[in-house]
Amino acid sequence: MSRSLIVIAAVVATALVAVTAVLLATLGHHRIGRGLKRRFGPEYERLVTRHEGDTKAADRELGERLKQHGSVRERPLSSASREQYAAQWAGIQKRFVDSPQEAVAEADALLARLTSDRGFPVDGPFEERLAALSVHHAQHVDGYRCLHGVAHSRGSTEENRRAMTGAQELFDALVAQHPADSGRHRPQRHHAEGSGTR
C-alpha cells in the first residue's frame, strides 16, 4: 500500500472517529436535555427563555441546581403543623378581601416559614431558595416567585389575586403529608365576591 493511501486512510479514520464522538455527544446532550425538561417542566422553559434560547446554558444551570440541592431531604410535618399551616393560609385568604397587599405579604412570609420547616435552605438570596425548591417542586415554584415579587412591590388587586392563586399550588404540595397527598390537607377555600382567590 502506498504511503499516500495510508495517510488518506488515517485521515478518513480520524474524521470518522471525530464525527462519531460529536454525534454521541449531541445525542447525550439531547437525552440529558429531555430529562431535565421533563423533570423541571415550566422552570426549564423559563430558563431557556432567560438564556435567549440557549438550551445548553439552561441545562448547565439546572445541572448545577441538582448538584447543589438534589440531596435536600424534605422533613415531614406533624399533623398538628399541617393543620396549623392550613388554618393560617385560610386566614390569609379571608383577609385578602379587605387587604390584598397585606395578605400577599403574609402569604410570602408563611411560605418562607413553611419551606424552612420542610428543610429547604432559607438563608441567602430568595433565588437560592427557589433553586432548591425547583429541584423538588419544579411545577410550583413560579407561583411562589410571582407571590414574592408582588409582596415586595405594589401590585394591583388582580396581580395580588393571581399571585395568591399561583402560590396555592406550592403551599398545597408543601403541607401534604406525602407527595401524592397534595390535595388532602388543603385549607378551606373562601370565595368572597371580588376576591377571586381560590
Short mmCIF file of C-alpha atoms in Angstrom, two decimals:
data_model
loop_
_atom_site.label_atom_id
_atom_site.label_comp_id
_atom_site.label_asym_id
_atom_site.label_seq_id
_atom_site.Cartn_x
_atom_site.Cartn_y
_atom_site.Cartn_z
CA MET A 1 0.00 0.00 0.00
CA SER A 2 1.39 3.36 -0.91
CA ARG A 3 2.23 5.96 1.66
CA SER A 4 -0.43 8.39 0.35
CA LEU A 5 -3.17 5.75 0.67
CA ILE A 6 -2.11 5.10 4.28
CA VAL A 7 -2.28 8.84 5.02
CA ILE A 8 -5.71 9.13 3.38
CA ALA A 9 -6.98 6.09 5.30
CA ALA A 10 -5.68 7.57 8.57
CA VAL A 11 -7.35 10.92 7.86
CA VAL A 12 -10.65 9.23 6.99
CA ALA A 13 -10.49 7.06 10.13
CA THR A 14 -9.72 10.11 12.29
CA ALA A 15 -12.60 12.04 10.71
CA LEU A 16 -14.97 9.12 11.33
CA VAL A 17 -13.92 8.92 14.98
CA ALA A 18 -14.40 12.70 15.36
CA VAL A 19 -17.82 12.65 13.69
CA THR A 20 -18.89 9.69 15.85
CA ALA A 21 -17.75 11.48 19.01
CA VAL A 22 -19.68 14.62 18.03
CA LEU A 23 -22.82 12.58 17.26
CA LEU A 24 -22.60 10.71 20.55
CA ALA A 25 -22.06 13.94 22.49
CA THR A 26 -25.01 15.55 20.72
CA LEU A 27 -27.25 12.57 21.37
CA GLY A 28 -26.14 12.51 25.00
CA HIS A 29 -26.89 16.23 25.37
CA HIS A 30 -30.34 15.80 23.82
CA ARG A 31 -31.07 12.88 26.15
CA ILE A 32 -29.92 14.91 29.19
CA GLY A 33 -31.84 17.95 27.97
CA ARG A 34 -35.03 15.93 27.54
CA GLY A 35 -34.61 14.50 31.05
CA LEU A 36 -34.15 17.98 32.54
CA LYS A 37 -37.06 19.34 30.52
CA ARG A 38 -39.28 16.53 31.77
CA ARG A 39 -38.15 16.96 35.38
CA PHE A 40 -38.27 20.76 35.56
CA GLY A 41 -41.13 21.47 33.13
CA PRO A 42 -42.05 25.17 33.16
CA GLU A 43 -38.89 26.05 35.10
CA TYR A 44 -36.82 24.58 32.25
CA GLU A 45 -38.73 26.67 29.70
CA ARG A 46 -38.30 29.80 31.84
CA LEU A 47 -34.53 29.29 31.93
CA VAL A 48 -34.31 28.64 28.18
CA THR A 49 -36.13 31.93 27.64
CA ARG A 50 -33.89 33.72 30.16
CA HIS A 51 -30.84 32.33 28.31
CA GLU A 52 -32.30 33.54 24.99
CA GLY A 53 -32.96 30.05 23.65
CA ASP A 54 -29.63 28.55 24.72
CA THR A 55 -30.70 25.11 25.93
CA LYS A 56 -27.15 24.14 26.88
CA ALA A 57 -26.94 27.10 29.27
CA ALA A 58 -30.30 26.12 30.81
CA ASP A 59 -29.10 22.50 31.10
CA ARG A 60 -25.90 23.62 32.85
CA GLU A 61 -27.81 25.79 35.32
CA LEU A 62 -30.30 23.04 36.13
CA GLY A 63 -27.48 20.50 36.41
CA GLU A 64 -25.85 22.78 39.00
CA ARG A 65 -29.12 23.01 40.91
CA LEU A 66 -29.33 19.24 41.01
CA LYS A 67 -25.76 19.00 42.34
CA GLN A 68 -26.32 21.68 44.98
CA HIS A 69 -29.85 20.82 46.12
CA GLY A 70 -30.58 17.27 45.00
CA SER A 71 -29.57 15.91 48.38
CA VAL A 72 -32.06 18.08 50.29
CA ARG A 73 -34.47 15.78 52.08
CA GLU A 74 -37.83 17.25 52.89
CA ARG A 75 -38.63 16.98 56.57
CA PRO A 76 -42.15 15.78 57.29
CA LEU A 77 -44.62 18.00 59.09
CA SER A 78 -46.58 16.72 62.02
CA SER A 79 -50.36 16.55 61.62
CA ALA A 80 -50.66 19.47 64.05
CA SER A 81 -48.22 21.57 62.00
CA ARG A 82 -50.05 20.80 58.75
CA GLU A 83 -53.35 21.81 60.32
CA GLN A 84 -51.84 24.97 61.76
CA TYR A 85 -50.38 25.98 58.39
CA ALA A 86 -53.69 25.23 56.68
CA ALA A 87 -55.56 27.40 59.20
CA GLN A 88 -53.07 30.24 58.75
CA TRP A 89 -53.38 30.08 54.96
CA ALA A 90 -57.17 30.09 55.20
CA GLY A 91 -56.98 33.17 57.46
CA ILE A 92 -54.76 34.94 54.95
CA GLN A 93 -57.25 34.15 52.19
CA LYS A 94 -60.07 35.66 54.26
CA ARG A 95 -58.04 38.84 54.88
CA PHE A 96 -57.31 39.11 51.16
CA VAL A 97 -60.77 40.57 50.52
CA ASP A 98 -60.11 43.65 52.66
CA SER A 99 -56.31 43.92 52.42
CA PRO A 100 -54.91 42.16 49.36
CA GLN A 101 -51.39 43.63 49.59
CA GLU A 102 -51.05 42.75 53.28
CA ALA A 103 -52.43 39.25 52.65
CA VAL A 104 -49.86 38.65 49.91
CA ALA A 105 -47.04 39.79 52.22
CA GLU A 106 -48.33 37.45 54.95
CA ALA A 107 -48.56 34.56 52.45
CA ASP A 108 -44.97 35.21 51.36
CA ALA A 109 -43.77 35.12 54.99
CA LEU A 110 -45.82 31.99 55.69
CA LEU A 111 -44.31 30.18 52.69
CA ALA A 112 -40.82 31.17 53.87
CA ARG A 113 -41.51 29.58 57.27
CA LEU A 114 -43.07 26.52 55.66
CA THR A 115 -40.13 25.95 53.30
CA SER A 116 -37.77 26.26 56.27
CA ASP A 117 -39.81 23.78 58.32
CA ARG A 118 -39.73 21.35 55.39
CA GLY A 119 -35.92 21.53 55.33
CA PHE A 120 -35.21 23.87 52.43
CA PRO A 121 -32.47 26.48 52.86
CA VAL A 122 -33.80 29.94 53.70
CA ASP A 123 -30.54 31.78 54.30
CA GLY A 124 -29.19 33.75 51.40
CA PRO A 125 -30.96 35.26 48.42
CA PHE A 126 -34.54 34.35 47.58
CA GLU A 127 -33.44 32.96 44.19
CA GLU A 128 -31.31 30.37 46.02
CA ARG A 129 -34.39 29.18 47.96
CA LEU A 130 -36.29 28.94 44.68
CA ALA A 131 -33.43 26.97 43.12
CA ALA A 132 -33.60 24.42 45.93
CA LEU A 133 -37.39 24.25 45.74
CA SER A 134 -37.29 23.83 41.96
CA VAL A 135 -35.33 20.59 42.28
CA HIS A 136 -38.18 19.09 44.33
CA HIS A 137 -41.25 21.13 43.32
CA ALA A 138 -40.44 22.43 39.84
CA GLN A 139 -44.08 22.58 38.77
CA HIS A 140 -44.97 25.03 41.55
CA VAL A 141 -42.06 27.43 42.04
CA ASP A 142 -43.17 30.01 39.51
CA GLY A 143 -46.27 30.78 41.58
CA TYR A 144 -44.05 31.39 44.61
CA ARG A 145 -41.72 33.58 42.53
CA CYS A 146 -44.71 35.66 41.45
CA LEU A 147 -46.05 35.93 45.01
CA HIS A 148 -42.67 37.03 46.37
CA GLY A 149 -42.33 39.65 43.62
CA VAL A 150 -45.79 41.09 44.21
CA ALA A 151 -45.27 41.03 48.00
CA HIS A 152 -42.27 43.33 47.56
CA SER A 153 -43.96 45.75 45.17
CA ARG A 154 -47.30 47.49 44.96
CA GLY A 155 -49.23 45.18 42.68
CA SER A 156 -52.80 45.68 41.56
CA THR A 157 -55.56 43.66 43.20
CA GLU A 158 -55.63 41.41 40.14
CA GLU A 159 -51.86 40.83 40.31
CA ASN A 160 -52.20 40.05 44.01
CA ARG A 161 -55.04 37.61 43.31
CA ARG A 162 -53.05 35.81 40.59
CA ALA A 163 -50.03 35.64 42.91
CA MET A 164 -52.08 34.05 45.71
CA THR A 165 -53.63 31.58 43.28
CA GLY A 166 -50.23 30.60 41.86
CA ALA A 167 -48.64 30.21 45.29
CA GLN A 168 -51.51 27.99 46.47
CA GLU A 169 -50.12 25.06 44.47
CA LEU A 170 -46.74 25.18 46.21
CA PHE A 171 -48.42 25.65 49.57
CA ASP A 172 -50.59 22.57 48.94
CA ALA A 173 -47.58 20.50 47.89
CA LEU A 174 -45.58 21.54 50.96
CA VAL A 175 -48.32 20.87 53.52
CA ALA A 176 -49.12 17.47 52.01
CA GLN A 177 -48.13 14.56 54.19
CA HIS A 178 -46.75 12.73 51.15
CA PRO A 179 -46.23 13.99 47.57
CA ALA A 180 -49.26 12.03 46.33
CA ASP A 181 -51.25 13.51 49.20
CA SER A 182 -51.10 17.11 47.98
CA GLY A 183 -54.87 17.56 47.85
CA ARG A 184 -55.86 16.14 51.24
CA HIS A 185 -54.76 18.91 53.58
CA ARG A 186 -55.89 21.91 51.65
CA PRO A 187 -57.33 24.70 53.71
CA GLN A 188 -60.97 25.51 53.24
CA ARG A 189 -61.15 27.89 50.31
CA HIS A 190 -63.05 31.09 50.87
CA HIS A 191 -64.86 32.63 47.95
CA ALA A 192 -65.66 36.23 48.58
CA GLU A 193 -67.20 38.35 45.90
CA GLY A 194 -64.46 40.31 44.24
CA SER A 195 -61.59 38.44 45.90
CA GLY A 196 -61.19 35.82 43.19
CA THR A 197 -58.79 33.76 45.33
CA ARG A 198 -59.19 30.03 45.13
#
